[in-house]
Short mmCIF file of N, CA and C in Angstrom, two decimals:
data_model
loop_
_atom_site.label_atom_id
_atom_site.label_comp_id
_atom_site.label_asym_id
_atom_site.label_seq_id
_atom_site.Cartn_x
_atom_site.Cartn_y
_atom_site.Cartn_z
N UNK H 1 1.35 -1.46 -0.16
CA UNK H 1 -0.14 0.27 0.01
C UNK H 1 0.84 0.98 -0.24
N UNK H 2 1.25 1.70 -0.43
CA UNK H 2 2.20 2.75 -0.76
C UNK H 2 1.80 3.96 -1.09
N UNK H 3 1.94 4.58 0.03
CA UNK H 3 1.98 6.06 0.27
C UNK H 3 2.00 6.54 -1.85
N UNK H 4 0.46 7.92 -2.14
CA UNK H 4 1.02 8.01 -2.69
C UNK H 4 2.01 9.42 -3.39
N UNK H 5 2.94 8.79 -4.85
CA UNK H 5 3.82 10.02 -4.87
C UNK H 5 2.93 10.89 -5.24
N UNK H 6 4.38 12.18 -5.09
CA UNK H 6 4.36 13.11 -5.10
C UNK H 6 4.18 13.90 -7.22
N UNK H 7 3.02 14.63 -7.55
CA UNK H 7 2.94 14.68 -8.87
C UNK H 7 1.75 13.62 -9.22
N UNK H 8 0.65 13.22 -8.43
CA UNK H 8 -0.27 12.39 -8.86
C UNK H 8 -1.49 12.30 -7.74
N UNK H 9 -2.55 12.15 -7.97
CA UNK H 9 -3.77 12.83 -7.74
C UNK H 9 -3.65 11.46 -5.85
N UNK H 10 -4.33 12.26 -4.78
CA UNK H 10 -3.90 11.73 -3.86
C UNK H 10 -5.75 10.75 -3.88
N UNK H 11 -5.37 9.63 -3.42
CA UNK H 11 -6.26 8.29 -3.11
C UNK H 11 -7.08 8.21 -2.15
N UNK H 12 -7.94 8.25 -2.13
CA UNK H 12 -9.37 7.97 -0.89
C UNK H 12 -9.20 7.15 -0.39
N UNK H 13 -8.34 7.06 0.74
CA UNK H 13 -8.22 6.24 1.83
C UNK H 13 -9.40 4.70 2.21
N UNK H 14 -9.43 3.54 1.84
CA UNK H 14 -9.66 2.42 1.24
C UNK H 14 -9.69 1.06 1.81
N UNK H 15 -8.22 1.15 2.39
CA UNK H 15 -7.83 -0.39 2.81
C UNK H 15 -8.48 -0.43 4.26
N UNK H 16 -8.59 -1.46 5.31
CA UNK H 16 -8.45 -1.96 6.29
C UNK H 16 -7.67 -3.19 6.11
N UNK H 17 -7.39 -2.70 7.61
CA UNK H 17 -4.85 -3.69 7.36
C UNK H 17 -5.26 -3.97 9.26
N UNK H 18 -5.23 -5.65 9.31
CA UNK H 18 -5.63 -6.00 10.41
C UNK H 18 -3.82 -6.35 10.47
N UNK H 19 -3.25 -6.09 12.10
CA UNK H 19 -1.51 -6.36 12.51
C UNK H 19 -2.02 -7.47 13.24
N UNK H 20 -1.62 -8.90 13.09
CA UNK H 20 -1.57 -9.69 14.38
C UNK H 20 -0.58 -9.58 14.86
N UNK H 21 -0.12 -9.52 15.96
CA UNK H 21 0.54 -9.05 17.25
C UNK H 21 1.02 -7.56 16.84
N UNK H 22 0.29 -6.95 16.15
CA UNK H 22 0.54 -5.35 16.43
C UNK H 22 1.08 -4.59 17.88
N UNK H 23 1.04 -5.58 19.20
CA UNK H 23 1.30 -5.29 20.63
C UNK H 23 2.64 -5.36 20.26
N UNK H 24 3.14 -5.96 19.86
CA UNK H 24 5.12 -6.49 19.93
C UNK H 24 5.73 -5.46 19.21
N UNK H 25 7.32 -6.07 19.63
CA UNK H 25 7.93 -4.85 18.82
C UNK H 25 8.48 -4.34 17.82
N UNK H 26 7.90 -5.77 16.74
CA UNK H 26 7.67 -5.40 15.36
C UNK H 26 6.48 -4.64 15.38
N UNK H 27 5.66 -5.34 15.81
CA UNK H 27 4.36 -5.02 15.08
C UNK H 27 3.41 -3.81 16.12
N UNK H 28 4.40 -2.63 16.19
CA UNK H 28 3.60 -1.63 16.93
C UNK H 28 5.01 -0.60 16.10
N UNK H 29 5.04 -0.88 15.46
CA UNK H 29 6.23 0.79 14.15
C UNK H 29 5.64 -0.03 12.75
N UNK H 30 4.80 -1.27 12.65
CA UNK H 30 3.89 -1.73 11.43
C UNK H 30 3.03 -1.17 11.75
N UNK H 31 1.95 -1.00 12.52
CA UNK H 31 1.03 -0.59 12.86
C UNK H 31 1.05 1.00 12.60
N UNK H 32 2.02 1.45 13.04
CA UNK H 32 1.86 2.93 13.01
C UNK H 32 2.46 3.51 11.97
N UNK H 33 2.87 2.18 10.51
CA UNK H 33 3.32 2.81 9.97
C UNK H 33 2.17 2.81 8.27
N UNK H 34 1.71 1.39 9.15
CA UNK H 34 0.43 1.43 8.90
C UNK H 34 -0.84 2.29 8.16
N UNK H 35 -1.16 3.10 9.90
CA UNK H 35 -2.12 3.93 9.95
C UNK H 35 -1.54 5.76 8.93
N UNK H 36 0.05 5.77 9.13
CA UNK H 36 0.27 6.50 8.51
C UNK H 36 0.12 6.48 6.79
N UNK H 37 -0.42 5.63 6.42
CA UNK H 37 -0.99 5.22 5.21
C UNK H 37 -1.96 6.19 4.60
N UNK H 38 -1.49 6.73 3.55
CA UNK H 38 -3.09 8.11 2.80
C UNK H 38 -4.09 7.35 2.16
N UNK H 39 -4.24 5.77 2.12
CA UNK H 39 -5.15 4.60 1.31
C UNK H 39 -5.53 3.66 2.31
N UNK H 40 -5.29 3.87 3.39
CA UNK H 40 -5.15 3.01 4.88
C UNK H 40 -6.50 3.73 6.07
N UNK H 41 -7.61 3.44 6.04
CA UNK H 41 -9.09 3.76 6.36
C UNK H 41 -9.18 3.78 8.50
N UNK H 42 -8.80 2.48 7.97
CA UNK H 42 -8.84 1.43 9.44
C UNK H 42 -7.64 0.54 9.76
N UNK H 43 -7.44 0.71 10.56
CA UNK H 43 -6.52 -0.47 11.34
C UNK H 43 -6.69 -1.39 12.59
N UNK H 44 -6.65 -2.85 12.21
CA UNK H 44 -6.71 -2.89 13.03
C UNK H 44 -5.91 -3.53 13.61
N UNK H 45 -5.00 -3.65 15.48
CA UNK H 45 -4.21 -3.96 16.35
C UNK H 45 -4.40 -5.47 16.57
N UNK H 46 -4.09 -6.97 16.29
CA UNK H 46 -4.71 -7.37 17.79
C UNK H 46 -3.27 -8.45 18.50
N UNK H 47 -3.27 -8.75 19.20
CA UNK H 47 -2.42 -9.54 20.11
C UNK H 47 -3.56 -9.93 21.25
N UNK H 48 -2.79 -11.33 21.81
CA UNK H 48 -3.36 -11.97 22.73
C UNK H 48 -3.32 -11.47 23.77
N UNK H 49 -4.21 -11.37 24.85
CA UNK H 49 -4.09 -10.45 26.50
C UNK H 49 -3.48 -10.16 26.82
N UNK H 50 -2.63 -11.54 27.65
CA UNK H 50 -1.26 -11.08 27.96
C UNK H 50 0.01 -10.15 27.91
N UNK H 51 -0.14 -9.61 26.32
CA UNK H 51 0.83 -8.85 26.14
C UNK H 51 0.95 -7.93 27.35
N UNK H 52 2.51 -7.47 26.79
CA UNK H 52 3.29 -6.66 27.41
C UNK H 52 2.83 -5.12 27.32
N UNK H 53 2.58 -4.82 26.16
CA UNK H 53 1.77 -3.21 25.61
C UNK H 53 0.40 -3.93 25.44
N UNK H 54 -0.81 -3.52 25.69
CA UNK H 54 -2.24 -4.21 25.20
C UNK H 54 -2.74 -3.00 24.03
N UNK H 55 -3.09 -4.28 22.98
CA UNK H 55 -3.43 -3.77 22.04
C UNK H 55 -4.59 -2.36 22.34
N UNK H 56 -5.05 -2.83 22.78
CA UNK H 56 -6.27 -0.79 23.45
C UNK H 56 -4.98 0.22 23.49
N UNK H 57 -3.81 0.07 24.05
CA UNK H 57 -2.56 0.94 24.49
C UNK H 57 -2.10 1.53 23.16
N UNK H 58 -1.77 0.78 22.00
CA UNK H 58 -0.65 0.91 21.08
C UNK H 58 -2.17 1.45 20.19
N UNK H 59 -3.41 0.96 19.88
CA UNK H 59 -4.09 1.82 19.89
C UNK H 59 -4.80 3.63 20.17
N UNK H 60 -4.12 2.84 21.11
CA UNK H 60 -4.92 4.85 21.90
C UNK H 60 -3.41 5.84 21.80
N UNK H 61 -2.70 5.06 21.24
CA UNK H 61 -1.38 6.03 21.82
C UNK H 61 -1.31 6.60 19.98
N UNK H 62 -1.42 5.88 19.15
CA UNK H 62 -1.70 6.12 17.40
C UNK H 62 -2.18 6.74 16.91
N UNK H 63 -3.90 7.11 18.36
CA UNK H 63 -5.04 7.87 17.94
C UNK H 63 -5.08 9.41 18.35
N UNK H 64 -3.28 9.28 19.75
CA UNK H 64 -3.31 10.67 19.89
C UNK H 64 -2.75 11.24 18.55
N UNK H 65 -1.90 10.55 17.31
CA UNK H 65 -1.55 11.85 16.36
C UNK H 65 -2.25 11.74 15.19
N UNK H 66 -1.68 12.63 14.47
CA UNK H 66 -3.27 13.26 13.37
C UNK H 66 -2.43 11.67 12.12
N UNK H 67 -3.13 10.64 12.13
CA UNK H 67 -3.53 9.57 11.04
C UNK H 67 -4.25 10.21 9.87
N UNK H 68 -4.44 9.64 9.02
CA UNK H 68 -6.27 9.88 8.35
C UNK H 68 -6.75 8.21 8.64
N UNK H 69 -6.04 7.44 9.78
CA UNK H 69 -6.73 6.03 9.59
C UNK H 69 -6.98 5.91 11.18
N UNK H 70 -8.00 5.26 11.88
CA UNK H 70 -8.55 4.90 13.08
C UNK H 70 -8.33 3.51 13.17
N UNK H 71 -7.48 3.51 14.23
CA UNK H 71 -7.01 2.43 14.74
C UNK H 71 -8.08 2.08 15.96
N UNK H 72 -8.05 0.04 15.82
CA UNK H 72 -8.29 -0.02 17.20
C UNK H 72 -7.94 -1.24 17.74
N UNK H 73 -7.51 -1.44 18.71
CA UNK H 73 -7.35 -2.56 19.26
C UNK H 73 -7.80 -3.51 19.70
N UNK H 74 -7.56 -5.04 19.70
CA UNK H 74 -8.30 -5.92 19.89
C UNK H 74 -7.59 -6.88 20.36
N UNK H 75 -8.09 -7.51 21.77
CA UNK H 75 -6.96 -8.26 22.56
C UNK H 75 -7.69 -10.00 22.23
N UNK H 76 -7.07 -10.70 22.21
CA UNK H 76 -7.61 -12.57 21.98
C UNK H 76 -6.83 -12.87 23.10
N UNK H 77 -7.78 -13.81 23.62
CA UNK H 77 -7.75 -14.80 24.74
C UNK H 77 -7.30 -15.60 24.64
N UNK H 78 -5.39 -16.39 24.29
CA UNK H 78 -5.71 -17.15 23.64
C UNK H 78 -6.27 -19.00 24.85
N UNK H 79 -6.47 -18.21 25.68
CA UNK H 79 -6.87 -20.32 26.62
C UNK H 79 -9.07 -20.11 25.32
N UNK H 80 -9.25 -19.43 24.91
CA UNK H 80 -10.08 -19.72 24.15
C UNK H 80 -10.21 -19.53 22.33
N UNK H 81 -11.27 -20.46 21.52
CA UNK H 81 -10.85 -20.26 20.10
C UNK H 81 -10.99 -19.19 20.23
N UNK H 82 -9.78 -19.00 18.80
CA UNK H 82 -9.54 -17.65 18.48
C UNK H 82 -10.44 -17.41 17.33
N UNK H 83 -11.16 -18.14 16.77
CA UNK H 83 -12.09 -17.82 15.41
C UNK H 83 -13.50 -17.15 16.25
N UNK H 84 -13.79 -17.09 17.96
CA UNK H 84 -14.93 -16.99 18.26
C UNK H 84 -14.53 -15.61 18.42
N UNK H 85 -13.41 -15.10 18.46
CA UNK H 85 -12.98 -13.69 18.89
C UNK H 85 -12.44 -13.10 17.81
N UNK H 86 -11.93 -13.07 16.74
CA UNK H 86 -11.75 -12.99 15.65
C UNK H 86 -12.44 -11.67 14.51
N UNK H 87 -14.02 -12.23 14.33
CA UNK H 87 -14.79 -11.80 13.46
C UNK H 87 -14.47 -10.41 13.53
N UNK H 88 -14.88 -9.12 14.35
CA UNK H 88 -15.26 -7.75 14.82
C UNK H 88 -13.53 -7.63 13.87
N UNK H 89 -12.44 -7.78 14.66
CA UNK H 89 -11.20 -7.34 14.12
C UNK H 89 -10.85 -7.83 12.96
N UNK H 90 -11.09 -8.91 11.77
CA UNK H 90 -10.85 -9.06 11.09
C UNK H 90 -11.61 -8.88 9.77
N UNK H 91 -13.04 -8.39 10.60
CA UNK H 91 -14.07 -8.41 9.53
C UNK H 91 -13.92 -7.38 8.56
N UNK H 92 -14.16 -7.37 6.74
CA UNK H 92 -13.33 -5.84 6.03
C UNK H 92 -12.15 -6.02 6.10
N UNK H 93 -11.39 -7.01 6.17
CA UNK H 93 -10.08 -6.55 5.83
C UNK H 93 -9.29 -6.71 4.31
N UNK H 94 -8.55 -6.12 3.79
CA UNK H 94 -8.27 -6.03 2.67
C UNK H 94 -6.81 -6.47 3.25
N UNK H 95 -6.06 -6.32 3.77
CA UNK H 95 -4.98 -6.77 4.04
C UNK H 95 -4.47 -7.19 5.82
N UNK H 96 -3.98 -8.54 5.87
CA UNK H 96 -3.73 -9.00 7.55
C UNK H 96 -2.37 -9.58 7.24
N UNK H 97 -1.53 -8.48 8.66
CA UNK H 97 0.19 -8.63 8.47
C UNK H 97 0.18 -9.76 9.76
N UNK H 98 1.52 -10.44 9.62
CA UNK H 98 1.65 -11.16 10.79
C UNK H 98 2.64 -11.45 11.46
N UNK H 99 2.88 -10.19 12.05
CA UNK H 99 4.32 -10.54 12.51
C UNK H 99 4.97 -10.69 14.17
N UNK H 100 3.86 -11.60 14.88
CA UNK H 100 3.53 -12.64 15.72
C UNK H 100 4.71 -13.61 15.53
N UNK H 101 5.08 -13.39 16.98
CA UNK H 101 6.05 -14.21 17.60
C UNK H 101 6.94 -14.13 18.64
N UNK H 102 7.55 -15.10 19.20
CA UNK H 102 8.64 -14.65 20.16
C UNK H 102 9.76 -14.35 19.68
N UNK H 103 10.81 -13.42 20.20
CA UNK H 103 12.24 -13.76 19.98
C UNK H 103 12.89 -14.67 20.04
N UNK H 104 14.00 -14.72 19.55
CA UNK H 104 15.28 -15.90 19.21
C UNK H 104 15.29 -15.55 20.36
N UNK H 105 16.08 -16.51 21.70
CA UNK H 105 17.12 -16.32 22.67
C UNK H 105 18.31 -17.49 22.40
N UNK H 106 19.18 -16.86 23.18
CA UNK H 106 20.43 -17.19 23.53
C UNK H 106 20.15 -19.10 23.18
N UNK H 107 21.19 -19.24 22.37
CA UNK H 107 21.50 -21.07 22.70
C UNK H 107 19.76 -21.47 22.14
N UNK H 108 19.36 -21.12 20.76
CA UNK H 108 17.97 -21.14 20.93
C UNK H 108 18.24 -20.92 19.03
N UNK H 109 18.69 -22.51 18.20
CA UNK H 109 19.07 -22.31 17.20
C UNK H 109 17.36 -21.78 15.63
N UNK H 110 17.55 -21.83 14.68
CA UNK H 110 16.66 -20.92 13.96
C UNK H 110 15.19 -21.87 13.72
N UNK H 111 15.70 -22.71 13.70
CA UNK H 111 14.73 -24.63 13.82
C UNK H 111 13.84 -24.51 14.95
N UNK H 112 15.10 -23.79 16.20
CA UNK H 112 14.07 -24.30 17.87
C UNK H 112 12.70 -23.48 17.34
N UNK H 113 13.18 -21.59 17.48
CA UNK H 113 12.19 -20.52 16.90
C UNK H 113 11.38 -20.89 15.83
N UNK H 114 11.62 -21.66 14.59
CA UNK H 114 10.39 -22.07 13.51
C UNK H 114 9.65 -22.07 14.50
N UNK H 115 10.28 -23.90 15.17
CA UNK H 115 9.03 -24.61 15.87
C UNK H 115 8.46 -24.05 16.97
N UNK H 116 8.68 -23.09 17.59
CA UNK H 116 7.92 -22.46 18.36
C UNK H 116 6.94 -21.66 18.33
N UNK H 117 7.15 -20.03 17.15
CA UNK H 117 6.31 -19.81 16.28
C UNK H 117 5.53 -20.25 15.42
N UNK H 118 6.00 -21.34 14.64
CA UNK H 118 5.16 -21.87 14.17
C UNK H 118 3.81 -22.21 15.04
N UNK H 119 3.88 -23.38 16.60
CA UNK H 119 2.69 -23.01 17.36
C UNK H 119 2.08 -22.06 17.57
N UNK H 120 2.79 -20.72 17.60
CA UNK H 120 2.37 -19.97 18.08
C UNK H 120 0.95 -19.59 16.54
N UNK H 121 1.55 -19.47 15.49
CA UNK H 121 0.61 -19.63 14.33
C UNK H 121 -0.62 -20.35 14.32
N UNK H 122 -0.26 -21.53 14.23
CA UNK H 122 -1.63 -22.54 15.27
C UNK H 122 -2.33 -22.29 15.52
#
């Protein structure tokens, strides 16, 4: 969703984007970049309820900045089926970005990291 280049007519905001894992270290700046894009009208920040920074907090922080997008946070309880909690977050999405996962820890191989993050994605 590139921003309109100088010299081209501005395009009305029309896209809804969900950032799943949007409260994490990669997700927060990714959410901000999506909210700054003039073609994005709505951003859903989705993360687990026990995230260090709650998704609603990320949305509130971005709400104080002058972006054209509406930003809403969605906290998902991992003890309940995700399919029962994601309808409002994902309905109408044109793009879903998934930076969710854990960072690599000392002594962890890339295979170990992949296996842990694959379980998160399930």
